[in-house]
Every structure is written in C-alpha cells, then in structure tokens.
mmCIF file of C-alpha atoms in Angstrom:
data_model
loop_
_atom_site.group_PDB
_atom_site.id
_atom_site.type_symbol
_atom_site.label_atom_id
_atom_site.label_comp_id
_atom_site.label_asym_id
_atom_site.label_seq_id
_atom_site.Cartn_x
_atom_site.Cartn_y
_atom_site.Cartn_z
ATOM 1 C CA MET Y 258 186.903 72.904 109.171
ATOM 2 C CA SER Y 259 187.756 71.756 105.653
ATOM 3 C CA GLY Y 260 189.236 68.491 106.946
ATOM 4 C CA LEU Y 261 186.093 67.738 108.958
ATOM 5 C CA LEU Y 262 183.896 68.470 105.951
ATOM 6 C CA THR Y 263 186.046 66.206 103.781
ATOM 7 C CA LEU Y 264 185.725 63.365 106.289
ATOM 8 C CA MET Y 265 181.951 63.801 106.454
ATOM 9 C CA VAL Y 266 181.634 63.792 102.661
ATOM 10 C CA GLU Y 267 183.818 60.685 102.397
ATOM 11 C CA LYS Y 268 181.723 58.915 105.031
ATOM 12 C CA VAL Y 269 178.458 59.774 103.263
ATOM 13 C CA LEU Y 270 179.853 58.720 99.884
ATOM 14 C CA SER Y 271 181.105 55.472 101.377
ATOM 15 C CA LYS Y 272 177.645 54.703 102.780
ATOM 16 C CA LEU Y 273 175.968 55.554 99.474
ATOM 17 C CA LEU Y 274 178.368 53.358 97.507
ATOM 18 C CA HIS Y 275 177.785 50.502 99.949
ATOM 19 C CA GLN Y 276 174.008 50.854 99.560
ATOM 20 C CA LEU Y 277 174.328 51.044 95.777
ATOM 21 C CA ASN Y 278 176.429 47.876 95.689
ATOM 22 C CA HIS Y 279 173.893 46.156 97.936
ATOM 23 C CA LEU Y 280 171.026 47.192 95.640
ATOM 24 C CA GLN Y 281 172.893 46.006 92.551
ATOM 25 C CA MET Y 282 173.467 42.603 94.128
ATOM 26 C CA ASP Y 283 169.769 42.317 95.037
ATOM 27 C CA ARG Y 284 168.643 43.335 91.559
ATOM 28 C CA GLY Y 285 168.675 39.757 90.296
ATOM 29 C CA ALA Y 286 166.227 38.670 92.991
ATOM 30 C CA VAL Y 287 163.455 40.883 91.600
ATOM 31 C CA ALA Y 288 162.159 39.629 88.263
ATOM 32 C CA LEU Y 289 160.943 42.905 86.790
ATOM 33 C CA PRO Y 290 161.079 43.234 83.026
ATOM 34 C CA LEU Y 291 163.543 45.752 81.688
ATOM 35 C CA HIS Y 292 161.437 46.149 78.553
ATOM 36 C CA SER Y 293 158.773 48.840 78.380
ATOM 37 C CA TYR Y 294 155.546 47.559 76.911
ATOM 38 C CA TRP Y 295 154.214 51.006 75.966
ATOM 39 C CA PHE Y 296 156.002 50.769 72.610
ATOM 40 C CA ASP Y 297 154.383 47.386 71.957
ATOM 41 C CA PHE Y 298 150.983 48.787 72.929
ATOM 42 C CA TRP Y 299 151.177 51.744 70.539
ATOM 43 C CA VAL Y 300 152.488 49.588 67.691
ATOM 44 C CA PHE Y 301 149.537 47.250 68.264
ATOM 45 C CA VAL Y 302 147.086 50.174 68.223
ATOM 46 C CA LEU Y 303 148.585 51.672 65.052
ATOM 47 C CA LEU Y 304 148.584 48.332 63.245
ATOM 48 C CA ASN Y 305 144.953 47.790 64.183
ATOM 49 C CA VAL Y 306 144.010 51.249 62.907
ATOM 50 C CA ALA Y 307 145.904 50.608 59.662
ATOM 51 C CA LEU Y 308 144.206 47.230 59.246
ATOM 52 C CA PHE Y 309 140.792 48.785 59.900
ATOM 53 C CA ILE Y 310 141.380 51.516 57.302
ATOM 54 C CA PHE Y 311 142.628 48.954 54.781
ATOM 55 C CA VAL Y 312 139.688 46.587 55.300
ATOM 56 C CA TYR Y 313 137.073 49.341 55.480
ATOM 57 C CA PHE Y 314 138.205 51.484 52.532
ATOM 58 C CA VAL Y 315 140.436 49.392 50.249
ATOM 59 C CA VAL Y 316 138.869 45.923 50.256
ATOM 60 C CA PRO Y 317 135.288 46.825 49.203
#
C-alpha cells in the first residue's frame, strides 16, 4: 500500500512541477506589471492633503 501511495504522490508532484514550469515559461508572454500602484495612489493622496493644508493654513 505504501509503495502505491508513493507512486501516486510522485506522479501528482511530477504533473504539478510540469505545470509550474509551463506557467513560468509563459509568464513573459503576459505583460502584467509587477508593481502595485496602491502605494503610489496613497502617496499621491497624502501629498495632496499635505499641500492643501499648507496652502490653506500656512500661506495666508
């Protein structure tokens, strides 16, 4: 029983590794950015709030 289970696990792992290698090779074909733009968005919002506070309270 243990030998059969080992063979089944090896077969499943082999298929998964093959699929993973196939996906890694195809990764270059999809031009999705690896950078998350949420950080840029929140920095933009915070800078705008800081600029508003500066112009509204400090400049006059």
